[in-house]
Amino acid sequence: MTAPQRIRDKLANRSAYSYRSDPNVPGFPDDHPVIVYDGVCVLCSRSMRIVARGDRDARFRFVSAQSLTGQALFRHYGLDPVDFETVLLIENGRAYGKFDMIARVASRLGSDYRTLSLLRVMQLLPGRVQDWCYDRVALNRYAMFGRSDVCIMPDESWRARIID
């Protein structure tokens, strides 16, 4: 079993809202989709700004993976809480990672974001190929896009949607 498949299985094998019964996961508002992202990754932070800007109904909430809640969620799903292998989407109590997360988020942002040609092409590929591509970027994200020494502060457009 490959690493991408293991992550997909780890996330899929948990029952909906399983984190609610985990005493190590602080309670957080999960009535809207929640994205757990690497807050020191420049690519991840820029991507969250794009999501916030495109999310006209302000439905998405954001959690830095470095926060207590982010760390607890990574541990709950059996993921490395230091070397983040994926960004997580928690939606309707279920967790999605890697390309599954990207596709789900993009599909909720409207036609301007859904029709990105790369996304459309990627959706035609098998899941393991999608995740392999995701992993190539994720493994090299700091070298390609940069890293901040501290979590990048969100701008006004999404500051109110941050979960600590």
PDB file of C-alpha atoms in Angstrom:
ATOM      1  CA  MET A   1       0.000   0.000   0.000  1.00  0.00           C
ATOM      2  CA  THR A   2       1.434   3.391  -0.946  1.00  0.00           C
ATOM      3  CA  ALA A   3       1.668   6.373   1.413  1.00  0.00           C
ATOM      4  CA  PRO A   4      -1.087   8.312  -0.435  1.00  0.00           C
ATOM      5  CA  GLN A   5      -3.396   5.318  -0.186  1.00  0.00           C
ATOM      6  CA  ARG A   6      -2.633   4.949   3.514  1.00  0.00           C
ATOM      7  CA  ILE A   7      -3.653   8.555   4.127  1.00  0.00           C
ATOM      8  CA  ARG A   8      -6.826   8.099   2.105  1.00  0.00           C
ATOM      9  CA  ASP A   9      -7.609   4.951   4.124  1.00  0.00           C
ATOM     10  CA  LYS A  10      -6.835   6.606   7.467  1.00  0.00           C
ATOM     11  CA  LEU A  11      -9.296   9.371   6.677  1.00  0.00           C
ATOM     12  CA  ALA A  12     -11.970   7.146   5.144  1.00  0.00           C
ATOM     13  CA  ASN A  13     -11.888   4.567   7.941  1.00  0.00           C
ATOM     14  CA  ARG A  14     -13.005   7.038  10.602  1.00  0.00           C
ATOM     15  CA  SER A  15     -16.685   7.445  11.277  1.00  0.00           C
ATOM     16  CA  ALA A  16     -18.276  10.834  10.735  1.00  0.00           C
ATOM     17  CA  TYR A  17     -17.597  13.256  13.594  1.00  0.00           C
ATOM     18  CA  SER A  18     -15.249  10.758  15.303  1.00  0.00           C
ATOM     19  CA  TYR A  19     -13.126  13.669  16.520  1.00  0.00           C
ATOM     20  CA  ARG A  20     -16.007  14.849  18.714  1.00  0.00           C
ATOM     21  CA  SER A  21     -15.530  11.844  21.000  1.00  0.00           C
ATOM     22  CA  ASP A  22     -11.732  12.209  21.083  1.00  0.00           C
ATOM     23  CA  PRO A  23     -10.864  13.960  24.387  1.00  0.00           C
ATOM     24  CA  ASN A  24      -7.626  15.238  22.832  1.00  0.00           C
ATOM     25  CA  VAL A  25      -9.433  17.243  20.143  1.00  0.00           C
ATOM     26  CA  PRO A  26     -10.717  20.586  21.442  1.00  0.00           C
ATOM     27  CA  GLY A  27     -14.281  21.363  20.494  1.00  0.00           C
ATOM     28  CA  PHE A  28     -14.557  23.588  17.438  1.00  0.00           C
ATOM     29  CA  PRO A  29     -17.432  24.823  15.278  1.00  0.00           C
ATOM     30  CA  ASP A  30     -17.915  22.199  12.574  1.00  0.00           C
ATOM     31  CA  ASP A  31     -21.250  23.361  11.174  1.00  0.00           C
ATOM     32  CA  HIS A  32     -19.354  24.595   8.093  1.00  0.00           C
ATOM     33  CA  PRO A  33     -16.460  23.004   6.200  1.00  0.00           C
ATOM     34  CA  VAL A  34     -13.126  23.457   7.998  1.00  0.00           C
ATOM     35  CA  ILE A  35      -9.750  23.519   6.242  1.00  0.00           C
ATOM     36  CA  VAL A  36      -6.653  22.610   8.273  1.00  0.00           C
ATOM     37  CA  TYR A  37      -3.614  24.052   6.488  1.00  0.00           C
ATOM     38  CA  ASP A  38       0.118  24.557   7.086  1.00  0.00           C
ATOM     39  CA  GLY A  39       0.206  28.106   8.424  1.00  0.00           C
ATOM     40  CA  VAL A  40       3.911  28.676   7.743  1.00  0.00           C
ATOM     41  CA  CYS A  41       3.760  27.456   4.144  1.00  0.00           C
ATOM     42  CA  VAL A  42       3.518  30.404   1.763  1.00  0.00           C
ATOM     43  CA  LEU A  43       1.732  28.290  -0.873  1.00  0.00           C
ATOM     44  CA  CYS A  44      -0.815  27.025   1.664  1.00  0.00           C
ATOM     45  CA  SER A  45      -1.498  30.492   3.074  1.00  0.00           C
ATOM     46  CA  ARG A  46      -1.896  31.984  -0.415  1.00  0.00           C
ATOM     47  CA  SER A  47      -4.232  29.147  -1.322  1.00  0.00           C
ATOM     48  CA  MET A  48      -6.370  29.856   1.742  1.00  0.00           C
ATOM     49  CA  ARG A  49      -6.594  33.513   0.689  1.00  0.00           C
ATOM     50  CA  ILE A  50      -7.849  32.372  -2.717  1.00  0.00           C
ATOM     51  CA  VAL A  51     -10.410  30.103  -1.060  1.00  0.00           C
ATOM     52  CA  ALA A  52     -11.545  32.902   1.280  1.00  0.00           C
ATOM     53  CA  ARG A  53     -11.884  35.333  -1.629  1.00  0.00           C
ATOM     54  CA  GLY A  54     -13.797  32.828  -3.768  1.00  0.00           C
ATOM     55  CA  ASP A  55     -16.037  31.667  -0.925  1.00  0.00           C
ATOM     56  CA  ARG A  56     -18.722  34.302  -1.430  1.00  0.00           C
ATOM     57  CA  ASP A  57     -20.989  32.797   1.250  1.00  0.00           C
ATOM     58  CA  ALA A  58     -18.136  32.660   3.805  1.00  0.00           C
ATOM     59  CA  ARG A  59     -18.831  29.015   4.567  1.00  0.00           C
ATOM     60  CA  PHE A  60     -15.264  27.747   4.932  1.00  0.00           C
ATOM     61  CA  ARG A  61     -13.493  28.000   8.282  1.00  0.00           C
ATOM     62  CA  PHE A  62      -9.704  27.811   8.605  1.00  0.00           C
ATOM     63  CA  VAL A  63      -7.408  26.179  11.173  1.00  0.00           C
ATOM     64  CA  SER A  64      -3.634  26.377  11.143  1.00  0.00           C
ATOM     65  CA  ALA A  65      -2.094  22.916  11.425  1.00  0.00           C
ATOM     66  CA  GLN A  66       0.286  24.425  13.985  1.00  0.00           C
ATOM     67  CA  SER A  67      -2.598  25.385  16.321  1.00  0.00           C
ATOM     68  CA  LEU A  68      -3.791  23.168  19.172  1.00  0.00           C
ATOM     69  CA  THR A  69      -6.891  22.189  17.193  1.00  0.00           C
ATOM     70  CA  GLY A  70      -4.906  21.534  14.020  1.00  0.00           C
ATOM     71  CA  GLN A  71      -2.349  19.417  15.866  1.00  0.00           C
ATOM     72  CA  ALA A  72      -5.078  17.433  17.625  1.00  0.00           C
ATOM     73  CA  LEU A  73      -6.908  16.757  14.354  1.00  0.00           C
ATOM     74  CA  PHE A  74      -3.730  15.543  12.649  1.00  0.00           C
ATOM     75  CA  ARG A  75      -3.060  13.186  15.563  1.00  0.00           C
ATOM     76  CA  HIS A  76      -6.686  12.025  15.637  1.00  0.00           C
ATOM     77  CA  TYR A  77      -6.445  10.945  12.004  1.00  0.00           C
ATOM     78  CA  GLY A  78      -3.062   9.264  12.526  1.00  0.00           C
ATOM     79  CA  LEU A  79      -1.172  11.880  10.524  1.00  0.00           C
ATOM     80  CA  ASP A  80       2.193  13.404  11.317  1.00  0.00           C
ATOM     81  CA  PRO A  81       1.559  16.606  13.343  1.00  0.00           C
ATOM     82  CA  VAL A  82       4.984  18.049  12.450  1.00  0.00           C
ATOM     83  CA  ASP A  83       5.728  17.117   8.831  1.00  0.00           C
ATOM     84  CA  PHE A  84       2.327  17.788   7.273  1.00  0.00           C
ATOM     85  CA  GLU A  85       1.649  15.364   4.442  1.00  0.00           C
ATOM     86  CA  THR A  86      -1.622  16.963   3.455  1.00  0.00           C
ATOM     87  CA  VAL A  87      -4.024  19.787   3.992  1.00  0.00           C
ATOM     88  CA  LEU A  88      -7.272  18.525   5.538  1.00  0.00           C
ATOM     89  CA  LEU A  89     -10.865  19.377   4.791  1.00  0.00           C
ATOM     90  CA  ILE A  90     -13.362  18.456   7.503  1.00  0.00           C
ATOM     91  CA  GLU A  91     -16.825  18.473   5.967  1.00  0.00           C
ATOM     92  CA  ASN A  92     -19.973  16.944   7.435  1.00  0.00           C
ATOM     93  CA  GLY A  93     -17.750  15.311  10.046  1.00  0.00           C
ATOM     94  CA  ARG A  94     -15.552  13.529   7.495  1.00  0.00           C
ATOM     95  CA  ALA A  95     -11.926  14.302   6.667  1.00  0.00           C
ATOM     96  CA  TYR A  96     -10.532  14.561   3.141  1.00  0.00           C
ATOM     97  CA  GLY A  97      -6.915  15.058   2.182  1.00  0.00           C
ATOM     98  CA  LYS A  98      -4.606  15.552  -0.749  1.00  0.00           C
ATOM     99  CA  PHE A  99      -6.310  15.939  -4.122  1.00  0.00           C
ATOM    100  CA  ASP A 100      -9.700  14.827  -2.736  1.00  0.00           C
ATOM    101  CA  MET A 101      -9.572  17.921  -0.534  1.00  0.00           C
ATOM    102  CA  ILE A 102      -8.597  20.227  -3.412  1.00  0.00           C
ATOM    103  CA  ALA A 103     -11.366  18.905  -5.674  1.00  0.00           C
ATOM    104  CA  ARG A 104     -14.029  19.208  -2.962  1.00  0.00           C
ATOM    105  CA  VAL A 105     -13.021  22.760  -2.051  1.00  0.00           C
ATOM    106  CA  ALA A 106     -12.799  23.856  -5.688  1.00  0.00           C
ATOM    107  CA  SER A 107     -16.230  22.400  -6.459  1.00  0.00           C
ATOM    108  CA  ARG A 108     -17.746  24.609  -3.749  1.00  0.00           C
ATOM    109  CA  LEU A 109     -16.158  27.830  -4.974  1.00  0.00           C
ATOM    110  CA  GLY A 110     -18.218  28.219  -8.113  1.00  0.00           C
ATOM    111  CA  SER A 111     -17.607  27.972 -11.814  1.00  0.00           C
ATOM    112  CA  ASP A 112     -14.652  30.383 -11.889  1.00  0.00           C
ATOM    113  CA  TYR A 113     -12.648  27.990  -9.753  1.00  0.00           C
ATOM    114  CA  ARG A 114     -14.097  24.640 -10.888  1.00  0.00           C
ATOM    115  CA  THR A 115     -13.141  25.203 -14.481  1.00  0.00           C
ATOM    116  CA  LEU A 116      -9.436  25.561 -13.926  1.00  0.00           C
ATOM    117  CA  SER A 117      -7.991  23.420 -16.690  1.00  0.00           C
ATOM    118  CA  LEU A 118      -5.386  21.689 -14.516  1.00  0.00           C
ATOM    119  CA  LEU A 119      -8.015  20.688 -11.979  1.00  0.00           C
ATOM    120  CA  ARG A 120     -10.247  19.285 -14.713  1.00  0.00           C
ATOM    121  CA  VAL A 121      -7.395  17.250 -16.181  1.00  0.00           C
ATOM    122  CA  MET A 122      -6.329  16.000 -12.751  1.00  0.00           C
ATOM    123  CA  GLN A 123      -9.850  14.759 -12.021  1.00  0.00           C
ATOM    124  CA  LEU A 124      -9.563  12.382 -14.984  1.00  0.00           C
ATOM    125  CA  LEU A 125      -6.532  10.653 -13.467  1.00  0.00           C
ATOM    126  CA  PRO A 126      -6.677   7.741 -11.000  1.00  0.00           C
ATOM    127  CA  GLY A 127      -6.538   8.709  -7.317  1.00  0.00           C
ATOM    128  CA  ARG A 128      -3.023   7.374  -6.793  1.00  0.00           C
ATOM    129  CA  VAL A 129      -1.727   9.522  -9.686  1.00  0.00           C
ATOM    130  CA  GLN A 130      -3.534  12.574  -8.311  1.00  0.00           C
ATOM    131  CA  ASP A 131      -1.975  11.986  -4.905  1.00  0.00           C
ATOM    132  CA  TRP A 132       1.474  11.384  -6.412  1.00  0.00           C
ATOM    133  CA  CYS A 133       1.253  14.801  -8.099  1.00  0.00           C
ATOM    134  CA  TYR A 134       0.026  16.355  -4.836  1.00  0.00           C
ATOM    135  CA  ASP A 135       2.952  14.766  -2.980  1.00  0.00           C
ATOM    136  CA  ARG A 136       5.534  16.173  -5.428  1.00  0.00           C
ATOM    137  CA  VAL A 137       4.329  19.705  -4.695  1.00  0.00           C
ATOM    138  CA  ALA A 138       3.836  19.078  -0.958  1.00  0.00           C
ATOM    139  CA  LEU A 139       7.327  17.637  -0.499  1.00  0.00           C
ATOM    140  CA  ASN A 140       8.907  20.629  -2.231  1.00  0.00           C
ATOM    141  CA  ARG A 141       6.514  23.410  -1.192  1.00  0.00           C
ATOM    142  CA  TYR A 142       8.955  25.255   1.066  1.00  0.00           C
ATOM    143  CA  ALA A 143      11.736  25.196  -1.539  1.00  0.00           C
ATOM    144  CA  MET A 144       9.421  26.251  -4.373  1.00  0.00           C
ATOM    145  CA  PHE A 145       7.204  28.803  -2.617  1.00  0.00           C
ATOM    146  CA  GLY A 146       8.878  29.656   0.680  1.00  0.00           C
ATOM    147  CA  ARG A 147       8.281  29.294   4.369  1.00  0.00           C
ATOM    148  CA  SER A 148       7.551  31.824   7.069  1.00  0.00           C
ATOM    149  CA  ASP A 149       9.016  31.558  10.564  1.00  0.00           C
ATOM    150  CA  VAL A 150       5.541  32.151  12.027  1.00  0.00           C
ATOM    151  CA  CYS A 151       2.010  31.454  10.877  1.00  0.00           C
ATOM    152  CA  ILE A 152       1.047  34.026   8.283  1.00  0.00           C
ATOM    153  CA  MET A 153      -1.701  36.311   9.549  1.00  0.00           C
ATOM    154  CA  PRO A 154      -4.900  36.208   7.516  1.00  0.00           C
ATOM    155  CA  ASP A 155      -6.230  39.388   5.979  1.00  0.00           C
ATOM    156  CA  GLU A 156      -9.605  40.889   6.906  1.00  0.00           C
ATOM    157  CA  SER A 157     -11.473  38.836   4.293  1.00  0.00           C
ATOM    158  CA  TRP A 158     -11.037  35.661   6.315  1.00  0.00           C
ATOM    159  CA  ARG A 159      -9.749  36.616   9.762  1.00  0.00           C
ATOM    160  CA  ALA A 160     -13.184  36.110  11.375  1.00  0.00           C
ATOM    161  CA  ARG A 161     -13.309  32.550  10.007  1.00  0.00           C
ATOM    162  CA  ILE A 162     -10.122  31.387  11.751  1.00  0.00           C
ATOM    163  CA  ILE A 163     -10.489  28.714  14.416  1.00  0.00           C
ATOM    164  CA  ASP A 164      -7.729  28.645  17.034  1.00  0.00           C
TER     165      ASP A 164
END
